[in-house]
Short mmCIF file of C-alpha atoms and ligand atoms in Angstrom, two decimals:
data_model
loop_
_atom_site.label_atom_id
_atom_site.label_comp_id
_atom_site.label_asym_id
_atom_site.label_seq_id
_atom_site.Cartn_x
_atom_site.Cartn_y
_atom_site.Cartn_z
CA UNK A 1 -8.61 -12.27 -17.74
CA UNK A 2 -12.12 -11.13 -17.24
CA UNK A 3 -13.83 -8.66 -19.94
CA UNK A 4 -17.01 -6.64 -19.24
CA UNK A 5 -18.89 -9.07 -21.55
CA UNK A 6 -18.35 -11.68 -18.86
CA UNK A 7 -20.21 -9.69 -16.28
CA UNK A 8 -24.14 -9.91 -16.28
CA UNK A 9 -25.26 -6.63 -17.24
CA UNK A 10 -28.33 -6.02 -14.64
CA UNK A 11 -26.03 -6.63 -11.71
CA UNK A 12 -23.39 -4.33 -13.28
CA UNK A 13 -25.65 -1.42 -13.88
CA UNK A 14 -26.65 -1.70 -10.30
CA UNK A 15 -23.17 -1.60 -9.07
CA UNK A 16 -22.16 1.50 -11.02
CA UNK A 17 -25.39 3.56 -10.37
CA UNK A 18 -25.26 2.96 -6.41
CA UNK A 19 -21.35 3.40 -6.21
CA UNK A 20 -19.80 6.50 -4.82
CA UNK A 21 -16.63 6.18 -6.95
CA UNK A 22 -15.33 4.27 -10.02
CA UNK A 23 -11.83 4.56 -10.80
CA UNK A 24 -9.97 2.98 -13.74
CA UNK A 25 -6.26 2.51 -14.59
CA UNK A 26 -4.09 0.44 -16.95
CA UNK A 27 -2.08 -0.57 -13.95
CA UNK A 28 -3.97 -1.97 -10.91
CA UNK A 29 -2.15 -4.14 -8.35
CA UNK A 30 -4.83 -6.72 -8.33
CA UNK A 31 -3.56 -9.83 -6.00
CA UNK A 32 -2.93 -11.71 -9.45
CA UNK A 33 -0.72 -9.24 -10.70
CA UNK A 34 -0.50 -5.64 -12.25
CA UNK A 35 -2.99 -5.23 -14.99
CA UNK A 36 -5.66 -2.80 -16.56
CA UNK A 37 -9.04 -2.81 -14.43
CA UNK A 38 -11.78 -0.99 -12.84
CA UNK A 39 -12.74 -0.51 -9.33
CA UNK A 40 -15.91 0.26 -7.70
CA UNK A 41 -16.03 1.76 -4.11
CA UNK A 42 -19.32 1.78 -2.08
CA UNK A 43 -19.40 2.67 1.82
CA UNK A 44 -15.65 2.78 2.08
CA UNK A 45 -15.07 -0.82 0.90
CA UNK A 46 -14.14 -2.19 -2.58
CA UNK A 47 -17.51 -3.29 -3.98
CA UNK A 48 -15.87 -4.68 -7.25
CA UNK A 49 -12.26 -5.26 -8.29
CA UNK A 50 -12.44 -6.02 -12.07
CA UNK A 51 -9.41 -6.83 -14.21
CA UNK A 52 -10.45 -6.05 -17.83
CA UNK A 53 -10.48 -3.75 -20.97
CA UNK A 54 -13.45 -1.66 -21.47
CA UNK A 55 -14.51 1.06 -19.08
CA UNK A 56 -18.15 0.97 -17.59
CA UNK A 57 -20.83 3.59 -18.31
CA UNK A 58 -23.44 5.03 -16.35
CA UNK A 59 -21.64 6.40 -13.32
CA UNK A 60 -18.85 8.88 -12.38
CA UNK A 61 -15.46 7.61 -13.70
CA UNK A 62 -12.22 8.67 -12.70
CA UNK A 63 -9.68 7.48 -15.36
CA UNK A 64 -6.21 7.30 -14.06
CA UNK A 65 -4.48 6.44 -17.10
CA UNK A 66 -1.11 4.76 -16.65
CA UNK A 67 -0.86 5.74 -12.73
CA UNK A 68 -0.31 2.83 -10.60
CA UNK A 69 -3.03 1.98 -8.06
CA UNK A 70 -1.77 -0.28 -5.24
CA UNK A 71 -3.27 -1.18 -1.86
CA UNK A 72 -2.65 1.64 0.63
CA UNK A 73 0.44 0.72 2.45
CA UNK A 74 0.49 -0.75 5.81
CA UNK A 75 3.45 0.44 8.08
CA UNK A 76 3.62 -1.76 11.00
CA UNK A 77 6.51 -0.53 12.73
CA UNK A 78 6.25 3.41 13.43
CA UNK A 79 7.12 5.43 16.60
CA UNK A 80 4.87 8.15 16.95
CA UNK A 81 5.79 8.98 20.68
CA UNK A 82 2.56 10.54 21.87
CA UNK A 83 1.38 11.18 24.54
CA UNK A 84 4.28 12.20 26.49
CA UNK A 85 6.91 12.79 23.74
CA UNK A 86 4.88 14.72 21.30
CA UNK A 87 7.79 17.00 20.65
CA UNK A 88 9.36 14.10 19.00
CA UNK A 89 6.41 13.35 16.89
CA UNK A 90 2.81 12.98 17.26
CA UNK A 91 -0.41 11.53 15.76
CA UNK A 92 -1.04 14.64 13.58
CA UNK A 93 2.24 14.95 11.90
CA UNK A 94 2.96 11.37 11.63
CA UNK A 95 -0.53 10.35 10.01
CA UNK A 96 0.10 13.66 7.74
CA UNK A 97 3.64 12.31 6.54
CA UNK A 98 2.03 8.71 6.27
CA UNK A 99 -0.82 9.82 3.73
CA UNK A 100 1.43 11.86 1.90
CA UNK A 101 3.66 8.79 1.29
CA UNK A 102 0.62 6.44 0.36
CA UNK A 103 0.31 4.73 3.67
CA UNK A 104 -3.33 4.05 5.00
CA UNK A 105 -2.44 2.53 8.34
CA UNK A 106 0.23 2.58 10.65
CA UNK A 107 0.78 0.37 13.61
CA UNK A 108 2.46 2.44 16.62
CA UNK A 109 5.12 0.86 18.72
CA UNK A 110 4.67 0.78 22.57
CA UNK A 111 7.60 2.84 23.65
CA UNK A 112 8.71 6.57 23.59
CA UNK A 113 5.17 7.41 24.62
CA UNK A 114 4.25 8.17 28.32
CA UNK A 115 2.73 5.99 29.48
CA UNK A 116 4.16 3.33 27.30
CA UNK A 117 1.65 0.79 25.98
CA UNK A 118 2.60 -1.78 28.47
CA UNK A 119 -0.58 -1.91 30.60
CA UNK A 120 -4.38 -1.88 30.32
CA UNK A 121 -4.17 1.66 31.36
CA UNK A 122 -1.50 2.76 29.08
CA UNK A 123 -3.37 1.19 26.14
CA UNK A 124 -6.66 3.13 27.09
CA UNK A 125 -4.61 6.52 27.40
CA UNK A 126 -3.50 5.95 23.84
CA UNK A 127 -6.98 4.89 22.56
CA UNK A 128 -8.61 7.83 24.46
CA UNK A 129 -5.89 10.13 22.93
CA UNK A 130 -6.63 8.94 19.29
CA UNK A 131 -10.71 9.31 19.63
CA UNK A 132 -9.86 12.98 20.15
CA UNK A 133 -7.10 13.44 17.68
CA UNK A 134 -8.77 12.12 14.43
CA UNK A 135 -5.85 11.04 12.61
CA UNK A 136 -5.29 11.27 8.77
CA UNK A 137 -5.07 7.48 8.35
CA UNK A 138 -5.96 4.44 10.28
CA UNK A 139 -3.80 3.55 13.35
CA UNK A 140 -3.45 0.33 15.21
CA UNK A 141 -1.52 -0.02 18.43
CA UNK A 142 1.13 -2.68 19.42
CA UNK A 143 1.74 -3.43 22.97
CA UNK A 144 4.88 -4.10 24.85
CA UNK A 145 6.29 -6.80 26.86
CA UNK A 146 8.60 -5.49 29.78
CA UNK A 147 9.73 -6.91 32.97
CA UNK A 148 6.94 -7.69 35.42
CA UNK A 149 4.03 -6.91 33.11
CA UNK A 150 2.66 -10.59 32.26
CA UNK A 151 -0.52 -10.00 34.04
CA UNK A 152 -1.40 -7.04 31.66
CA UNK A 153 -0.96 -9.07 28.40
CA UNK A 154 -4.33 -10.89 28.53
CA UNK A 155 -6.02 -7.63 29.35
CA UNK A 156 -4.47 -5.80 26.37
CA UNK A 157 -5.30 -8.69 24.21
CA UNK A 158 -8.95 -8.41 25.42
CA UNK A 159 -8.86 -4.72 24.29
CA UNK A 160 -7.75 -5.46 20.95
CA UNK A 161 -3.90 -5.78 20.87
CA UNK A 162 -2.82 -8.25 18.25
CA UNK A 163 0.95 -8.23 19.37
CA UNK A 164 3.57 -7.13 21.60
CA UNK A 165 6.96 -5.78 21.05
CA UNK A 166 9.99 -6.15 23.37
CA UNK A 167 13.69 -5.28 23.65
CA UNK A 168 16.67 -7.54 24.78
CA UNK A 169 18.78 -4.59 25.75
CA UNK A 170 18.03 -1.09 26.72
CA UNK A 171 15.70 0.66 24.37
CA UNK A 172 16.91 4.03 24.97
CA UNK A 173 14.07 5.20 27.28
CA UNK A 174 13.72 4.29 30.92
CA UNK A 175 9.93 3.61 30.67
CA UNK A 176 10.65 0.60 28.51
CA UNK A 177 12.87 -1.73 30.12
CA UNK A 178 14.55 -4.82 28.14
CA UNK A 179 13.10 -8.35 28.73
CA UNK A 180 15.34 -10.90 30.10
CA UNK A 181 14.92 -14.55 28.95
CA UNK A 182 13.03 -15.29 32.14
CA UNK A 183 10.56 -12.42 31.27
CA UNK A 184 10.08 -13.89 27.97
CA UNK A 185 9.38 -17.42 29.28
CA UNK A 186 6.63 -15.93 31.41
CA UNK A 187 5.05 -13.95 28.61
CA UNK A 188 5.45 -16.40 25.60
CA UNK A 189 2.75 -19.02 27.01
CA UNK A 190 0.19 -16.09 27.07
CA UNK A 191 0.92 -14.87 23.65
CA UNK A 192 0.96 -18.53 22.20
CA UNK A 193 -2.36 -19.26 23.87
CA UNK A 194 -3.94 -16.02 22.68
CA UNK A 195 -2.44 -16.21 19.29
CA UNK A 196 -0.52 -12.68 19.52
CA UNK A 197 2.65 -12.24 17.96
CA UNK A 198 5.87 -11.30 19.74
CA UNK A 199 7.95 -8.49 17.91
CA UNK A 200 11.68 -8.54 19.00
CA UNK A 201 14.28 -5.82 18.63
CA UNK A 202 16.96 -8.70 18.23
CA UNK A 203 20.33 -7.44 19.77
CA UNK A 204 22.05 -8.66 22.88
CA UNK A 205 24.11 -6.47 25.11
CA UNK A 206 26.99 -9.11 25.44
CA UNK A 207 28.61 -8.65 21.93
CA UNK A 208 28.16 -4.99 22.21
CA UNK A 209 30.19 -4.84 25.39
CA UNK A 210 32.95 -6.90 23.98
CA UNK A 211 33.11 -4.78 20.77
CA UNK A 212 35.94 -2.20 20.15
CA UNK A 213 34.97 1.40 21.52
CA UNK A 214 37.92 3.31 20.11
CA UNK A 215 37.92 5.44 16.92
CA UNK A 216 36.60 8.82 15.64
CA UNK A 217 32.94 9.15 17.23
CA UNK A 218 32.04 11.31 14.08
CA UNK A 219 32.47 8.34 11.89
CA UNK A 220 29.83 5.96 11.11
CA UNK A 221 32.29 2.99 10.78
CA UNK A 222 33.20 3.53 14.28
CA UNK A 223 29.66 3.19 15.55
CA UNK A 224 29.24 0.26 13.29
CA UNK A 225 32.10 -1.57 15.01
CA UNK A 226 30.57 -0.87 18.27
CA UNK A 227 27.38 -2.44 17.29
CA UNK A 228 28.62 -5.78 15.80
CA UNK A 229 26.55 -8.39 13.82
CA UNK A 230 26.98 -10.84 16.41
CA UNK A 231 24.62 -8.90 18.74
CA UNK A 232 21.98 -9.56 16.25
CA UNK A 233 23.04 -12.95 15.44
CA UNK A 234 23.14 -14.27 19.00
CA UNK A 235 19.49 -12.72 19.44
CA UNK A 236 18.18 -14.43 16.75
CA UNK A 237 19.35 -17.61 17.70
CA UNK A 238 17.91 -17.33 21.27
CA UNK A 239 14.51 -16.33 19.51
CA UNK A 240 14.56 -19.24 17.19
CA UNK A 241 14.98 -21.39 19.97
CA UNK A 242 12.32 -19.86 22.26
CA UNK A 243 9.90 -19.65 19.31
CA UNK A 244 10.23 -23.25 18.84
CA UNK A 245 9.94 -24.20 22.48
CA UNK A 246 6.91 -22.26 23.25
CA UNK A 247 5.35 -22.70 19.57
CA UNK A 248 5.14 -18.69 19.94
CA UNK A 249 4.74 -16.63 16.73
CA UNK A 250 7.96 -14.51 16.68
CA UNK A 251 8.53 -11.59 14.35
CA UNK A 252 12.08 -10.05 14.12
CA UNK A 253 11.76 -6.48 13.58
CA UNK A 254 14.28 -4.39 11.55
CA UNK A 255 16.66 -7.24 10.32
CA UNK A 256 20.06 -5.67 9.61
CA UNK A 257 22.39 -8.58 9.82
CA UNK A 258 22.27 -10.73 6.53
CA UNK A 259 24.22 -13.47 8.56
CA UNK A 260 20.95 -14.75 9.86
CA UNK A 261 18.97 -15.17 6.71
CA UNK A 262 19.81 -18.95 6.17
CA UNK A 263 19.10 -19.55 9.94
CA UNK A 264 15.56 -17.92 9.74
CA UNK A 265 14.86 -19.78 6.50
CA UNK A 266 15.96 -23.26 8.04
CA UNK A 267 13.71 -22.70 11.22
CA UNK A 268 10.98 -21.81 9.08
CA UNK A 269 11.36 -25.01 7.29
CA UNK A 270 11.48 -26.85 10.33
CA UNK A 271 8.09 -25.22 11.41
CA UNK A 272 9.09 -22.59 13.72
CA UNK A 273 6.56 -19.76 13.63
CA UNK A 274 9.03 -16.90 12.81
CA UNK A 275 9.22 -14.03 10.14
CA UNK A 276 11.45 -10.85 9.69
CA UNK A 277 11.21 -7.60 8.34
CA UNK A 278 13.57 -5.22 7.02
CA UNK A 279 13.75 -1.30 6.40
CA UNK A 280 14.52 1.15 3.50
CA UNK A 281 17.76 2.34 5.19
CA UNK A 282 19.14 -1.13 5.25
CA UNK A 283 18.26 -1.57 1.78
CA UNK A 284 19.70 1.91 0.53
CA UNK A 285 22.45 3.20 2.26
CA UNK A 286 26.03 1.60 3.32
CA UNK A 287 28.23 2.46 6.20
CA UNK A 288 31.20 3.83 4.23
CA UNK A 289 29.33 6.20 2.39
CA UNK A 290 27.69 7.93 5.44
CA UNK A 291 29.12 11.37 5.65
CA UNK A 292 31.24 12.26 8.75
CA UNK A 293 29.38 13.46 11.77
CA UNK A 294 25.80 13.16 9.97
CA UNK A 295 23.91 11.50 12.64
CA UNK A 296 20.65 11.51 10.73
CA UNK A 297 21.69 7.92 9.70
CA UNK A 298 22.18 6.51 13.13
CA UNK A 299 19.86 3.64 14.04
CA UNK A 300 20.02 0.50 16.03
CA UNK A 301 20.81 -2.09 14.59
CA UNK A 302 23.03 0.07 12.18
CA UNK A 303 23.19 0.36 8.76
CA UNK A 304 26.21 -2.15 7.38
CA UNK A 305 28.39 -2.63 4.60
CA UNK A 306 27.25 -2.55 1.14
CA UNK A 307 27.91 -6.45 0.69
CA UNK A 308 25.37 -6.89 3.67
CA UNK A 309 22.97 -4.76 2.09
CA UNK A 310 23.08 -6.73 -1.24
CA UNK A 311 22.66 -9.99 0.85
CA UNK A 312 19.33 -8.54 2.29
CA UNK A 313 18.06 -7.55 -1.25
CA UNK A 314 18.70 -11.32 -2.28
CA UNK A 315 16.71 -12.37 0.72
CA UNK A 316 13.90 -10.07 -0.19
CA UNK A 317 14.15 -11.25 -3.75
CA UNK A 318 13.97 -14.90 -2.56
CA UNK A 319 11.04 -14.50 -0.03
CA UNK A 320 13.46 -15.13 2.92
CA UNK A 321 12.56 -11.61 4.32
CA UNK A 322 8.65 -11.04 4.69
CA UNK A 323 8.30 -7.22 4.47
CA UNK A 324 9.71 -3.82 4.51
CA UNK A 325 8.59 -1.10 6.93
CA UNK A 326 9.80 2.33 7.78
CA UNK A 327 10.84 1.90 11.46
CA UNK A 328 10.01 5.59 11.47
CA UNK A 329 11.58 6.89 14.78
CA UNK A 330 12.08 10.70 15.02
CA UNK A 331 13.50 12.96 17.71
CA UNK A 332 14.04 16.66 18.16
CA UNK A 333 17.14 17.98 16.32
CA UNK A 334 18.85 18.67 19.42
CA UNK A 335 19.04 14.83 20.57
CA UNK A 336 20.62 14.07 17.21
CA UNK A 337 23.75 16.08 18.33
CA UNK A 338 24.29 17.68 14.91
CA UNK A 339 27.07 20.16 15.88
CA UNK A 340 29.41 17.64 17.49
CA UNK A 341 28.22 15.06 14.71
CA UNK A 342 28.87 12.35 17.60
CA UNK A 343 27.35 9.13 16.77
CA UNK A 344 28.01 7.71 20.29
CA UNK A 345 25.88 10.67 21.88
CA UNK A 346 23.07 10.95 19.02
CA UNK A 347 19.54 9.41 19.30
CA UNK A 348 19.36 6.44 17.26
CA UNK A 349 16.39 6.60 14.83
CA UNK A 350 15.75 7.43 11.31
CA UNK A 351 12.89 9.43 9.98
CA UNK A 352 11.36 8.19 6.99
CA UNK A 353 7.80 7.33 7.33
CA UNK A 354 6.71 9.58 4.10
CA UNK A 355 9.35 7.69 1.80
CA UNK A 356 8.90 4.18 2.53
CA UNK A 357 7.41 3.49 -0.90
CA UNK A 358 9.67 5.70 -3.11
CA UNK A 359 12.91 4.62 -1.19
CA UNK A 360 12.10 1.02 -1.53
CA UNK A 361 11.08 1.25 -5.21
CA UNK A 362 13.90 3.15 -6.11
CA UNK A 363 16.33 0.48 -4.91
CA UNK A 364 14.12 -2.33 -6.13
CA UNK A 365 14.07 -0.78 -9.55
CA UNK A 366 17.84 -0.30 -9.53
CA UNK A 367 18.20 -4.12 -9.09
CA UNK A 368 15.76 -5.03 -11.90
CA UNK A 369 12.90 -6.24 -9.42
CA UNK A 370 9.47 -5.46 -10.92
CA UNK A 371 6.61 -3.47 -9.37
CA UNK A 372 4.80 -6.70 -9.06
CA UNK A 373 6.60 -7.39 -5.89
CA UNK A 374 5.77 -4.21 -3.73
CA UNK A 375 2.36 -5.03 -2.78
CA UNK A 376 3.23 -8.09 -0.80
CA UNK A 377 6.27 -6.52 0.79
CA UNK A 378 4.58 -3.19 1.78
CA UNK A 379 0.92 -3.89 2.19
CA UNK A 380 -0.07 -7.48 2.30
CA UNK A 381 2.53 -9.11 4.73
CA UNK A 382 2.44 -6.15 7.16
CA UNK A 383 -1.36 -6.21 7.23
CA UNK A 384 -1.14 -10.00 8.09
CA UNK A 385 1.33 -9.39 10.76
CA UNK A 386 -0.92 -6.71 12.49
CA UNK A 387 -3.98 -9.19 12.24
CA UNK A 388 -5.77 -6.93 9.75
CA UNK A 389 -5.94 -9.46 6.71
CA UNK A 390 -9.26 -9.47 5.25
CA UNK A 391 -9.73 -5.72 5.67
CA UNK A 392 -6.38 -4.02 4.81
CA UNK A 393 -3.45 -4.56 2.38
CA UNK A 394 -5.18 -6.03 -1.02
CA UNK A 395 -7.16 -4.87 -3.71
CA UNK A 396 -10.31 -7.30 -3.64
CA UNK A 397 -13.95 -7.09 -2.93
CA UNK A 398 -14.81 -6.60 0.49
CA UNK A 399 -11.57 -4.84 1.57
CA UNK A 400 -11.39 -1.35 2.76
CA UNK A 401 -10.79 0.93 -0.18
CA UNK A 402 -7.39 2.06 0.98
CA UNK A 403 -5.48 2.99 -2.01
CA UNK A 404 -2.27 4.71 -3.32
CA UNK A 405 -2.33 6.18 -6.83
CA UNK A 406 1.22 6.73 -7.87
CA UNK A 407 3.88 7.35 -10.79
CA UNK A 408 6.58 4.91 -10.52
CA UNK A 409 8.66 6.56 -13.40
CA UNK A 410 8.35 10.07 -12.00
CA UNK A 411 11.10 11.10 -9.80
CA UNK A 412 11.53 13.75 -7.18
CA UNK A 413 14.32 15.32 -4.97
CA UNK A 414 13.90 15.02 -1.17
CA UNK A 415 13.55 18.53 0.18
CA UNK A 416 12.80 19.56 3.69
CA UNK A 417 10.01 22.01 2.39
CA UNK A 418 8.27 18.58 1.25
CA UNK A 419 8.38 16.57 4.52
CA UNK A 420 5.20 16.39 6.48
CA UNK A 421 6.45 14.80 9.92
CA UNK A 422 7.49 17.01 12.77
CA UNK A 423 11.08 17.70 12.55
CA UNK A 424 12.16 17.91 8.59
CA UNK A 425 15.22 15.75 9.25
CA UNK A 426 15.80 12.70 7.20
CA UNK A 427 18.89 10.83 5.60
CA UNK A 428 17.18 10.83 2.32
CA UNK A 429 17.46 14.74 2.05
CA UNK A 430 19.01 15.82 -1.15
CA UNK A 431 18.53 12.28 -2.78
CA UNK A 432 16.50 11.78 -5.86
CA UNK A 433 13.81 8.93 -5.61
CA UNK A 434 11.81 7.35 -8.09
CA UNK A 435 7.92 7.07 -7.32
CA UNK A 436 5.82 10.19 -6.75
CA UNK A 437 2.62 9.61 -4.81
CA UNK A 438 -0.29 11.45 -6.46
CA UNK A 439 -3.14 10.42 -4.26
CA UNK A 440 -4.04 8.39 -1.34
CA UNK A 441 -7.74 6.97 -0.49
CA UNK A 442 -8.91 6.05 2.74
CA UNK A 443 -12.06 4.14 2.93
CA UNK A 444 -12.77 5.54 -0.41
CA UNK A 445 -12.07 9.16 0.42
CA UNK A 446 -9.33 11.15 -0.80
CA UNK A 447 -6.87 12.13 2.24
CA UNK A 448 -4.02 13.24 0.12
CA UNK A 449 -3.88 14.70 -3.56
CA UNK A 450 -1.13 16.64 -5.09
CA UNK A 451 0.53 18.06 -1.99
CA UNK A 452 -2.88 18.80 -0.05
CA UNK A 453 -4.87 16.95 2.38
CA UNK A 454 -8.38 17.17 1.35
CA UNK A 455 -11.49 16.87 4.03
CA UNK A 456 -11.57 16.48 7.49
CA UNK A 457 -9.24 13.70 9.22
CA UNK A 458 -11.01 10.34 9.07
CA UNK A 459 -8.64 8.10 10.48
CA UNK A 460 -9.59 5.59 12.99
CA UNK A 461 -8.17 3.59 15.80
CA UNK A 462 -8.11 -0.01 14.61
CA UNK A 463 -7.32 -1.48 18.05
CA UNK A 464 -10.30 -1.95 20.22
CA UNK A 465 -12.95 -4.46 21.53
CA UNK A 466 -15.39 -1.59 20.53
CA UNK A 467 -14.18 -1.88 16.90
CA UNK A 468 -16.42 -4.84 15.90
CA UNK A 469 -15.22 -4.69 12.23
CA UNK A 470 -11.79 -5.53 13.20
CA UNK A 471 -12.13 -7.63 16.34
ZN1 ZN B 501 11.74 0.80 16.07
#
């Protein structure tokens, strides 16, 4: 461990006097582990990240004591739905919720907005909107692969898109049609050549059509039976095969079926470029305990059995699942059909952006996993997926000074009044979670502190040929 004695004093004095901010904590998540240290920010970047004992002198110092300082979270799976369905969510509300949850970058999914991000024109519409909206935190954009848009993939990559989402079965909105294997065969050579990643909603329709449809529609286990693991398993087998054939980087979004963990691991060992994420709801809830008619819990693929959840945790522990992201997918309350409680009719999507960190930590801690595991799952791996490595997701010199300051021992109860996304619904309501976010820094400026959002919104769109820092 370095000490201040090892730092040449003239250089050190220069750093401190010209720095905008110096913070210190006994628990900073450096890449080598959580330890005491000092961070100096200048011009929005981390100028120095110094593990070590004694505090510096000669500059304004904020001593955070025992509070954990971690890289700001990068949530690479968020549905903001703006423009076009802003009544579902929007950049203003989504980025406030993110800031309150310690998230400093979100990557927006290409569907649910109108137009969807499936063409250069659609991408430009969203980028123009972001330049007017000034989000609270940074936003990057995924594109989409849909039938017939192969000629748009290159132009979107030219404009800064680093990856594309596709569905293999109906997405729930007409503007974003599912890709057939033939569509993927047209798209994947383009993505391979340009080094873009294909993100896949991995469920196939066949096993769902063959599944039982009987049972009480107010019960989650009826819904679960209608959406069997085999739908995911078959889709993932197909994607392993195509990733291998085309050498195309593939990422499985929201993995729910633990059946496929060993297949994915074996494929990777054989050199297939494939990765996977899961979400806090698959790591927290179990189908058998979902209250009757409580459609806040509906998502696709579904929350499964307790035994499946524990297998997902084992896979995370072993590094077989790469990251945890929210898949925040809100909708207006009317679309959740709360009066009837009908899982068949309700919109599938869970709202949880603000609770990504505490929900993941609460369940990790319950299983004896240490804090040291969180930065890779929540910050570094999703930054890498989104092509933001080198700038986001680590506490190291040269990275953006994006940080979350939080208390992992403190607990809070999730109440609607404390929710910042547009519709204050979430299956976490009423639960006690561990991990209170105290402050969030974006490029060295506080964007959230003690329940408030200081300063003018200063988030940027990171997707753009005109963003030289990120291109
Ligand atoms: Zn999603």
